[in-house]
């Protein structure tokens, strides 16, 4: 609050100088606040205090309160890997290839360094460690089972994704930047998405969670983005949600 005290101190000094030079203004019922230098100065101090509070709030939304090193991802909840992780080569060779549907394909899309809604004026998506996390990765996944989560997902990525909400069979959405997706394989609690690296572009595919059949439905899914010959480009972790999610929710 040092800045606030400084503003109040400067305002007080200005008021003292004005009174010393001109004396106190005569009280008059006909003189409005606009012509009263004390009232004018008080309004300026209030405006400066309000601006200071706004700037403090913006700063809190930008970075941690104290300098420190954060892991990636910089979230409070760190999703755990499944207890058994197989080599990518094993999944490509012995896993099950599952169908996928391409719902977004923008081969010329170029990821921006910054978007206007990430500004600290809004605060919700301006936290710098989170922004760094999203910039570091090209693979993301989400279910369309919560409007608030979905809205945040789109805003964090900076792209719009059509929400399908198939009430009969839940979809898992997989987003890949700078990659042309070719195939999807699964085995155990892993999903391997093969694709060709590109300089630009974004693709979004959906797979049916009923096709996954994880070895342990209580554990998370590890999703890996790899080249067709098995070189890993990125990965992400998401919980497993069964295909009858909407049916169970309706009960």
Short mmCIF file of C-alpha atoms in Angstrom, two decimals, residues 35-175:
data_model
loop_
_atom_site.label_atom_id
_atom_site.label_comp_id
_atom_site.label_asym_id
_atom_site.label_seq_id
_atom_site.Cartn_x
_atom_site.Cartn_y
_atom_site.Cartn_z
CA UNK A 35 -15.91 25.65 -7.61
CA UNK A 36 -14.59 24.42 -4.27
CA UNK A 37 -10.84 23.65 -4.58
CA UNK A 38 -10.91 21.41 -1.47
CA UNK A 39 -13.79 19.36 -2.86
CA UNK A 40 -12.05 19.17 -6.24
CA UNK A 41 -8.86 17.92 -4.59
CA UNK A 42 -10.82 15.35 -2.55
CA UNK A 43 -12.42 14.03 -5.76
CA UNK A 44 -8.99 13.73 -7.38
CA UNK A 45 -7.69 11.79 -4.38
CA UNK A 46 -10.72 9.45 -4.51
CA UNK A 47 -10.18 8.90 -8.24
CA UNK A 48 -6.47 8.14 -7.69
CA UNK A 49 -7.30 5.72 -4.86
CA UNK A 50 -9.82 3.92 -7.08
CA UNK A 51 -7.25 3.69 -9.88
CA UNK A 52 -4.66 2.34 -7.44
CA UNK A 53 -7.06 -0.39 -6.26
CA UNK A 54 -7.75 -1.35 -9.88
CA UNK A 55 -4.04 -1.59 -10.67
CA UNK A 56 -3.41 -3.69 -7.54
CA UNK A 57 -6.19 -6.06 -8.57
CA UNK A 58 -4.75 -6.34 -12.09
CA UNK A 59 -1.30 -7.11 -10.70
CA UNK A 60 -2.71 -9.91 -8.54
CA UNK A 61 -4.26 -11.51 -11.64
CA UNK A 62 -0.95 -11.40 -13.54
CA UNK A 63 1.60 -13.18 -11.37
CA UNK A 64 2.24 -14.92 -8.02
CA UNK A 65 2.36 -12.67 -4.97
CA UNK A 66 6.04 -13.53 -4.41
CA UNK A 67 8.81 -14.59 -6.83
CA UNK A 68 8.89 -18.39 -7.09
CA UNK A 69 9.37 -21.22 -9.53
CA UNK A 70 6.20 -23.04 -10.61
CA UNK A 71 5.88 -26.47 -12.24
CA UNK A 72 4.09 -27.05 -15.52
CA UNK A 73 1.12 -27.09 -15.41
CA UNK A 74 0.97 -24.30 -12.81
CA UNK A 75 -2.38 -25.40 -11.40
CA UNK A 76 -3.21 -26.34 -7.82
CA UNK A 77 -4.48 -29.72 -8.94
CA UNK A 78 -1.74 -31.72 -10.65
CA UNK A 79 -3.35 -34.64 -12.55
CA UNK A 80 -1.63 -37.96 -11.88
CA UNK A 81 -0.34 -40.31 -14.55
CA UNK A 82 -2.05 -43.70 -14.80
CA UNK A 83 -0.27 -46.32 -12.71
CA UNK A 84 0.80 -48.23 -15.81
CA UNK A 85 2.30 -46.33 -18.76
CA UNK A 86 3.17 -48.31 -21.87
CA UNK A 87 5.75 -47.35 -24.50
CA UNK A 88 4.28 -45.50 -27.49
CA UNK A 89 5.72 -48.13 -29.84
CA UNK A 90 3.74 -50.84 -28.03
CA UNK A 91 0.47 -48.93 -28.44
CA UNK A 92 1.10 -48.23 -32.12
CA UNK A 93 1.90 -51.88 -32.68
CA UNK A 94 -0.56 -53.65 -30.38
CA UNK A 95 -3.16 -51.03 -29.48
CA UNK A 96 -6.66 -50.64 -30.91
CA UNK A 97 -7.15 -48.08 -33.65
CA UNK A 98 -10.37 -46.19 -32.95
CA UNK A 99 -12.43 -43.93 -35.21
CA UNK A 100 -12.30 -40.18 -34.80
CA UNK A 101 -14.25 -37.31 -36.31
CA UNK A 102 -12.62 -34.10 -37.48
CA UNK A 103 -14.81 -31.16 -36.40
CA UNK A 104 -12.38 -28.22 -36.76
CA UNK A 105 -9.73 -27.97 -39.47
CA UNK A 106 -7.92 -24.66 -39.98
CA UNK A 107 -4.64 -25.41 -41.78
CA UNK A 108 -3.65 -21.73 -42.05
CA UNK A 109 -4.36 -20.84 -38.43
CA UNK A 110 -1.45 -19.10 -36.72
CA UNK A 111 -1.40 -19.00 -32.92
CA UNK A 112 -1.25 -15.40 -31.68
CA UNK A 113 1.28 -14.34 -29.06
CA UNK A 114 -1.47 -12.43 -27.23
CA UNK A 115 -5.22 -11.92 -27.46
CA UNK A 116 -7.24 -9.01 -26.15
CA UNK A 117 -9.36 -11.09 -23.74
CA UNK A 118 -6.17 -12.26 -21.98
CA UNK A 119 -5.60 -8.70 -20.75
CA UNK A 120 -5.48 -8.10 -17.00
CA UNK A 121 -8.51 -5.84 -17.39
CA UNK A 122 -10.58 -9.03 -17.40
CA UNK A 123 -8.36 -11.05 -15.01
CA UNK A 124 -9.97 -14.44 -15.65
CA UNK A 125 -7.42 -15.59 -18.23
CA UNK A 126 -4.49 -13.21 -17.65
CA UNK A 127 -2.46 -15.19 -15.09
CA UNK A 128 1.02 -15.34 -16.65
CA UNK A 129 2.02 -18.86 -15.51
CA UNK A 130 -1.18 -20.18 -17.11
CA UNK A 131 -0.50 -18.26 -20.29
CA UNK A 132 3.01 -19.73 -20.42
CA UNK A 133 1.57 -23.23 -19.92
CA UNK A 134 -0.78 -22.89 -22.88
CA UNK A 135 1.97 -21.42 -25.06
CA UNK A 136 4.29 -24.34 -24.24
CA UNK A 137 1.85 -27.02 -25.42
CA UNK A 138 0.10 -27.98 -28.61
CA UNK A 139 -2.16 -30.79 -27.31
CA UNK A 140 -5.28 -30.24 -25.17
CA UNK A 141 -8.38 -32.26 -24.29
CA UNK A 142 -11.80 -31.61 -22.77
CA UNK A 143 -15.33 -33.00 -22.39
CA UNK A 144 -18.43 -30.91 -23.11
CA UNK A 145 -20.00 -31.66 -19.72
CA UNK A 146 -19.84 -28.23 -18.08
CA UNK A 147 -20.63 -24.89 -19.72
CA UNK A 148 -18.32 -22.89 -17.43
CA UNK A 149 -15.40 -25.29 -17.95
CA UNK A 150 -16.05 -25.34 -21.68
CA UNK A 151 -16.15 -21.54 -21.86
CA UNK A 152 -12.82 -21.31 -19.99
CA UNK A 153 -11.35 -24.00 -22.24
CA UNK A 154 -12.18 -22.05 -25.40
CA UNK A 155 -10.98 -18.74 -23.96
CA UNK A 156 -7.68 -20.22 -22.77
CA UNK A 157 -7.05 -21.76 -26.18
CA UNK A 158 -8.25 -18.73 -28.11
CA UNK A 159 -10.38 -20.74 -30.55
CA UNK A 160 -14.06 -21.58 -30.91
CA UNK A 161 -15.06 -25.26 -30.92
CA UNK A 162 -18.56 -26.51 -31.82
CA UNK A 163 -20.12 -28.24 -28.81
CA UNK A 164 -21.97 -31.41 -29.76
CA UNK A 165 -23.19 -32.82 -26.42
CA UNK A 166 -24.26 -36.22 -27.71
CA UNK A 167 -26.67 -37.33 -24.96
CA UNK A 168 -26.37 -40.99 -25.99
CA UNK A 169 -22.58 -41.32 -26.19
CA UNK A 170 -20.11 -38.91 -24.60
CA UNK A 171 -17.42 -37.35 -26.79
CA UNK A 172 -13.83 -36.56 -25.80
CA UNK A 173 -12.51 -33.50 -27.66
CA UNK A 174 -8.83 -33.44 -28.59
CA UNK A 175 -7.22 -30.22 -29.86
#
